[in-house]
Amino acid sequence: MATVLRSSSKTISPQVTKSSSSEPAGATYVMLQVEIFHSLSGGAYFMISRSLGPEFGGAVGLCFYLGTTFAGAMYILGAVEILLMYIAPKAAIFESKHPDGEGAAMLNNMRVYGSVCLLLMSLLVFVGVKYVNKLASIFLACVIVSIVSIYIGALVSAFKPPGVSVCMLGNRTISGHQLDDDQCSKTIPPPEEADNNFTVTENATMSPTFDPSLPPPQLEKTTYIWKQFCQAPEVNASCDEYFLSNNFSKIEAIPGLASGILSENLWSSYLSRGDVVEKGSLSSSRDAQPASTRQPYVFADISTSFTLLVGIFFPSVTGIMAGSNRSGDLKDAQRSIPIGTILAIITTSIVYLTSVVLFGACIDGVVLRDKFGDSVRGQLVVGTLAWPSPWVIVIGSFFSTCGAGLQSLTGAPRLLQAIAKDNIIPFLRVFGHGKANGEPTWALLLTAFIAELGILIASLDLVAPILTMFFLMCYLFVNLACGLQTLLRSPNWRPRFSYYHWTLSFLGMTICLALMFISSWYYAIAAMVIAGMIYKYIEYHGAEKEWGDGIRGLSLSAARYALLRLEEGPPHTKNWRPQVLVLLKLDEDAHVKSPRLLTFASQLKAGKGLTIVGTVVSGNFLQSYGEALAAEQTLKHLMDKERVKGFCQCIVAQKPREGISHMIQSSGLGGMKPNTVVMGWPHAWRQSEDPQAWKTFINTVRVTTAAHLALLVPKNISLFPSNSEPCAEGYIDIWWIVHDGGMLMLLPFLLRQHKVWRKCGLRIFTVAQMEDNSIQMKKDLATFLYHLRIEAEVEVVEMHDSDISAYTYERTLMMEQRSQMLRQMRLSKSDREKEAQLVKDRNSMLRLTSIGSDEDDDTDGGERERASSAAGPGDSAEHHRRVQMTWTKEKSSQYRAMHSGCSTPEGFRDMLSMRPDHSNVRRMHTAVKLNEVIVNKSHDARLVLLNMPGPPRNTEGDENYMEFLEVLTEGLERVLLVRGGGSEVITIYS
């Protein structure tokens, strides 16, 4: 039981510390303490970190370490104060000739001696902790002897009080240091008349009452204290009004247990700084002026209150974790810790409560509130009360505080070493190393440095509240961990101690939190800020640890609850935001082909909502499971690089289009399902080595349409800005052709929340036919944007009816010829490219217009084609002569010998002489005219958003659909094709 008892009760002894007082207005008490503390690393930190996670464990563990370190500083300061005030007062280095400077001189002495004492203790701990452990028994014996001597002394005082008196003027306490002549009176009568002039009352009160029947005194001499209240030593001198109207008296400092003084001390009597310590039961004249600090009264040096005294007293009960801190030394920790801890609490409570009652029953209130014992000339009041000698308390207090400091300097480095070895805080790694036997050398150096800061503060009134906050925070989270594990019903939470309910933990947690703010609200806020900063640092820069903590279980419970709430109904339009499924493609080396897609998604999301990054691995799941894991790791690495918070999903399927379909159907959970799909444009789809790429693209468009999901297709994604390339100026242009539920309005607004697009303005273009009222359309659109609270420039573009150009006719003809050829011919990859080249060369020779290569179509080929169309006949003939036919007669004959059917010269002539379908011509005409308008208006835009038309119902028109999209976006650098999901996503209501 000694393991846990360790004087967790820090027994009370008077007047040793300047501020470790626990009674009203600073009682003359000190805490006798033995800290058998932290001989095993971990303790409370281990419990909190493994129950609440590394973030909470590291934050609270560091605060607990700081509290333990400052506790060591406080114990050293207490030992030094005992040395300088009671054992060797003449050892003081700094002295003040003026009374006002005595406090500052004492603090300087404590700083010097405290630093020396800290150095010696640190050297002892460095030499070996085994010597500290051997001394622990001696320190514990000192505490027990001191406690017993106090109880014996209290009992003895009932029969024989110590006989120490206090001088009072009226009801005000006089400092015993000012009674140089030991005279508690105004004057000293002649020796022969002294007995006649003074009368001793029943309560030991002596007053200079004169008997008129006796002759007047011949020579009356004033006392030393007369000079403190009067301007001259003569009897007729001018004196203080309160001094003249009140008499001196003496009271017993320790009346004894049978005196009945307890009833007088039962109620609190808090004082403000500078108030005189007064005895309420004595009469006095109240019409005098307030006391001056130059007069020899006993003053309160600090303003006291219940909250302040709680903060000062609390460090004396910080031994509750001793059993868990030494669990490694116990034979049966599961049995010993509960029993030992409960017995320690009971013992501590009995000692403290009985000590408070005994002091209140034996010692007068003015002495209890006399912090430094000035009224009894600095005597140790509890020492005077103790039996047989005051030196029992003095020696016991000195050794117990020295032992407490040693144990703190022993335990704190081990706690820091445990935190450093867990590697949750990178910059503390060096403190995880030590000597060959495991002694934490570097941690001891840091502990000594921090303890020195506490010693330089010197004032225990300032140090004690710091300890209170850190220890209370530790106990708060221990209670939280215990209650949380119980409520979550974690399978591994099986406490052997059965007399427990989770409400006790939350009650303890509430009390700890209340005590933090009761003690000192600003210290409590400061401690929480420090812990919060450590928590966020570990969260962002600390090593990830999976300890099965309760926070993870709490997160799972909260996620389940939230998902069930989201399942209750569809989200309101006000709450709609893109929950994105980003489809990425990997190459043969498992590298992402278009990483800028994820960059764009992060700019669109700005860290909000759901983001799922998915890919499809071709093959069989049984054989390709390893590839799927590697692909998932690749995606996670890219997400970390782009700082995207989300989830990865990798599906193994025989065909990519099937895998994408499965992913769109199965992604998400409950109400957290993606509502928007982001996919890349199939680059160079006409010449792609994978002919299925653009078919997979169109199939994905169909699947998203069927699933009522929005679709975003960035084209030329490699030209989109990265997160480190903000746009300094420019516009985001919105071409609002078809109402899509507001997607075109909402997406630019979300993009401009990101730093990359923040400085870009918005321009909205809408298309009007000749019969439309363009002026009214502009007004209506401007009003709509005003109600949406979106700032943008509005422009209405009129589309004039015009004849179908030769360029349009030629593009349509080329599209249909290529589609028909690829449908009819089952060619190999190389032959298909040759046939496509033949069609292109043939159309070039026809000179309906000059057509660039497929690569040109992806960029500014359309502009060059229109420029060629505008050229004259001579230029056309010159270009006609430059055409190099790649399909020669010999090659055609060779091919005819290998193939049959439609691949005959006659078949090709029929195909090349075909006329385009009229509906396709009209669609191509619309796409070409719209592209001309868009390029004319938005050629300098940073980003252009367009409505994406839906795919054809008949799969035979898929390639025509791709050609329409290609023509629509020709000549634009960055394009975002947007297709709505069929629901409203923006509203004027906030």
Tab-separated table of N, CA, C and O in Angstrom, residues 308-353:
chain	number	residue	atom	x	y	z
A	308	LEU	N	-9.064	30.841	-5.369
A	308	LEU	CA	-7.605	30.933	-5.302
A	308	LEU	C	-7.028	29.844	-4.400
A	308	LEU	O	-6.027	29.187	-4.752
A	309	LEU	N	-7.645	29.629	-3.266
A	309	LEU	CA	-7.118	28.653	-2.318
A	309	LEU	C	-7.254	27.220	-2.838
A	309	LEU	O	-6.426	26.367	-2.522
A	310	VAL	N	-8.295	26.977	-3.644
A	310	VAL	CA	-8.416	25.646	-4.262
A	310	VAL	C	-7.224	25.395	-5.178
A	310	VAL	O	-6.630	24.313	-5.174
A	311	GLY	N	-6.868	26.404	-5.973
A	311	GLY	CA	-5.729	26.245	-6.871
A	311	GLY	C	-4.423	26.050	-6.142
A	311	GLY	O	-3.548	25.293	-6.591
A	312	ILE	N	-4.260	26.724	-4.995
A	312	ILE	CA	-3.019	26.585	-4.228
A	312	ILE	C	-2.972	25.243	-3.497
A	312	ILE	O	-1.936	24.594	-3.411
A	313	PHE	N	-4.134	24.814	-3.017
A	313	PHE	CA	-4.166	23.586	-2.213
A	313	PHE	C	-4.141	22.311	-3.062
A	313	PHE	O	-3.663	21.266	-2.620
A	314	PHE	N	-4.638	22.404	-4.299
A	314	PHE	CA	-4.819	21.194	-5.091
A	314	PHE	C	-3.542	20.380	-5.305
A	314	PHE	O	-3.614	19.148	-5.341
A	315	PRO	N	-2.374	20.992	-5.505
A	315	PRO	CA	-1.174	20.159	-5.691
A	315	PRO	C	-0.907	19.186	-4.552
A	315	PRO	O	-0.167	18.221	-4.719
A	316	SER	N	-1.513	19.423	-3.389
A	316	SER	CA	-1.296	18.502	-2.277
A	316	SER	C	-2.080	17.207	-2.414
A	316	SER	O	-1.895	16.286	-1.628
A	317	VAL	N	-2.967	17.120	-3.432
A	317	VAL	CA	-3.737	15.886	-3.625
A	317	VAL	C	-3.505	15.311	-5.019
A	317	VAL	O	-4.385	14.696	-5.600
A	318	THR	N	-2.322	15.503	-5.542
A	318	THR	CA	-2.025	15.036	-6.897
A	318	THR	C	-1.354	13.677	-6.900
A	318	THR	O	-0.657	13.330	-7.847
A	319	GLY	N	-1.550	12.894	-5.868
A	319	GLY	CA	-0.887	11.601	-5.803
A	319	GLY	C	-1.766	10.431	-6.186
A	319	GLY	O	-1.402	9.276	-5.969
A	320	ILE	N	-2.918	10.698	-6.790
A	320	ILE	CA	-3.883	9.638	-7.034
A	320	ILE	C	-3.392	8.656	-8.090
A	320	ILE	O	-3.817	7.499	-8.127
A	321	MET	N	-2.481	9.086	-8.976
A	321	MET	CA	-2.041	8.218	-10.070
A	321	MET	C	-0.795	7.418	-9.716
A	321	MET	O	-0.219	6.776	-10.601
A	322	ALA	N	-0.383	7.442	-8.473
A	322	ALA	CA	0.878	6.784	-8.125
A	322	ALA	C	0.838	5.286	-8.410
A	322	ALA	O	1.805	4.704	-8.885
A	323	GLY	N	-0.286	4.638	-8.126
A	323	GLY	CA	-0.374	3.196	-8.353
A	323	GLY	C	-0.226	2.842	-9.810
A	323	GLY	O	0.519	1.922	-10.172
A	324	SER	N	-0.928	3.566	-10.702
A	324	SER	CA	-0.819	3.273	-12.124
A	324	SER	C	0.553	3.621	-12.663
A	324	SER	O	1.061	2.945	-13.565
A	325	ASN	N	1.182	4.641	-12.100
A	325	ASN	CA	2.521	5.006	-12.568
A	325	ASN	C	3.560	3.951	-12.210
A	325	ASN	O	4.598	3.850	-12.861
A	326	ARG	N	3.304	3.148	-11.181
A	326	ARG	CA	4.249	2.119	-10.757
A	326	ARG	C	3.675	0.726	-10.994
A	326	ARG	O	4.047	-0.237	-10.315
A	327	SER	N	2.784	0.607	-11.964
A	327	SER	CA	2.124	-0.682	-12.186
A	327	SER	C	3.108	-1.771	-12.566
A	327	SER	O	2.895	-2.944	-12.275
A	328	GLY	N	4.205	-1.401	-13.197
A	328	GLY	CA	5.197	-2.397	-13.585
A	328	GLY	C	5.941	-3.000	-12.413
A	328	GLY	O	6.524	-4.084	-12.526
A	329	ASP	N	5.931	-2.319	-11.271
A	329	ASP	CA	6.624	-2.828	-10.091
A	329	ASP	C	5.734	-3.683	-9.201
A	329	ASP	O	6.203	-4.243	-8.212
A	330	LEU	N	4.438	-3.752	-9.525
A	330	LEU	CA	3.504	-4.469	-8.672
A	330	LEU	C	3.364	-5.917	-9.135
A	330	LEU	O	3.335	-6.208	-10.330
A	331	LYS	N	3.240	-6.815	-8.178
A	331	LYS	CA	3.116	-8.234	-8.505
A	331	LYS	C	1.788	-8.523	-9.176
A	331	LYS	O	1.728	-9.257	-10.173
A	332	ASP	N	0.709	-7.970	-8.649
A	332	ASP	CA	-0.613	-8.144	-9.237
A	332	ASP	C	-1.256	-6.774	-9.332
A	332	ASP	O	-1.983	-6.331	-8.440
A	333	ALA	N	-0.961	-6.073	-10.445
A	333	ALA	CA	-1.413	-4.686	-10.591
A	333	ALA	C	-2.933	-4.584	-10.631
A	333	ALA	O	-3.515	-3.638	-10.092
A	334	GLN	N	-3.614	-5.569	-11.243
A	334	GLN	CA	-5.071	-5.503	-11.341
A	334	GLN	C	-5.740	-5.530	-9.977
A	334	GLN	O	-6.829	-4.983	-9.799
A	335	ARG	N	-5.103	-6.150	-9.038
A	335	ARG	CA	-5.663	-6.216	-7.684
A	335	ARG	C	-5.132	-5.093	-6.807
A	335	ARG	O	-5.874	-4.502	-6.016
A	336	SER	N	-3.840	-4.804	-6.939
A	336	SER	CA	-3.212	-3.851	-6.027
A	336	SER	C	-3.619	-2.422	-6.294
A	336	SER	O	-3.810	-1.638	-5.357
A	337	ILE	N	-3.756	-2.046	-7.576
A	337	ILE	CA	-4.037	-0.649	-7.898
A	337	ILE	C	-5.398	-0.207	-7.358
A	337	ILE	O	-5.478	0.834	-6.679
A	338	PRO	N	-6.495	-0.920	-7.605
A	338	PRO	CA	-7.776	-0.444	-7.030
A	338	PRO	C	-7.759	-0.377	-5.506
A	338	PRO	O	-8.184	0.615	-4.918
A	339	ILE	N	-7.254	-1.436	-4.857
A	339	ILE	CA	-7.244	-1.459	-3.393
A	339	ILE	C	-6.334	-0.365	-2.849
A	339	ILE	O	-6.711	0.405	-1.952
A	340	GLY	N	-5.122	-0.297	-3.380
A	340	GLY	CA	-4.169	0.707	-2.888
A	340	GLY	C	-4.640	2.122	-3.135
A	340	GLY	O	-4.491	2.998	-2.278
A	341	THR	N	-5.237	2.370	-4.314
A	341	THR	CA	-5.703	3.725	-4.629
A	341	THR	C	-6.840	4.145	-3.704
A	341	THR	O	-6.856	5.270	-3.184
A	342	ILE	N	-7.796	3.249	-3.497
A	342	ILE	CA	-8.918	3.582	-2.615
A	342	ILE	C	-8.440	3.802	-1.181
A	342	ILE	O	-8.872	4.751	-0.500
A	343	LEU	N	-7.546	2.949	-0.693
A	343	LEU	CA	-7.010	3.147	0.656
A	343	LEU	C	-6.233	4.450	0.758
A	343	LEU	O	-6.281	5.131	1.789
A	344	ALA	N	-5.495	4.790	-0.304
A	344	ALA	CA	-4.753	6.059	-0.291
A	344	ALA	C	-5.700	7.243	-0.215
A	344	ALA	O	-5.467	8.207	0.518
A	345	ILE	N	-6.789	7.180	-0.979
A	345	ILE	CA	-7.760	8.274	-0.956
A	345	ILE	C	-8.391	8.397	0.424
A	345	ILE	O	-8.547	9.496	0.968
A	346	ILE	N	-8.762	7.263	0.987
A	346	ILE	CA	-9.378	7.284	2.324
A	346	ILE	C	-8.401	7.844	3.351
A	346	ILE	O	-8.746	8.712	4.167
A	347	THR	N	-7.168	7.354	3.312
A	347	THR	CA	-6.160	7.834	4.274
A	347	THR	C	-5.908	9.320	4.105
A	347	THR	O	-5.851	10.088	5.081
A	348	THR	N	-5.748	9.741	2.861
A	348	THR	CA	-5.500	11.158	2.587
A	348	THR	C	-6.652	12.015	3.078
A	348	THR	O	-6.447	13.057	3.720
A	349	SER	N	-7.871	11.594	2.770
A	349	SER	CA	-9.033	12.381	3.175
A	349	SER	C	-9.122	12.488	4.692
A	349	SER	O	-9.412	13.562	5.239
A	350	ILE	N	-8.868	11.378	5.386
A	350	ILE	CA	-8.925	11.403	6.863
A	350	ILE	C	-7.865	12.347	7.413
A	350	ILE	O	-8.137	13.169	8.306
A	351	VAL	N	-6.641	12.248	6.876
A	351	VAL	CA	-5.562	13.103	7.375
A	351	VAL	C	-5.880	14.564	7.134
A	351	VAL	O	-5.746	15.418	8.042
A	352	TYR	N	-6.312	14.902	5.946
A	352	TYR	CA	-6.585	16.312	5.636
A	352	TYR	C	-7.754	16.846	6.451
A	352	TYR	O	-7.677	17.936	7.040
A	353	LEU	N	-8.849	16.111	6.475
A	353	LEU	CA	-10.033	16.612	7.168
A	353	LEU	C	-9.787	16.736	8.671
A	353	LEU	O	-10.160	17.746	9.294
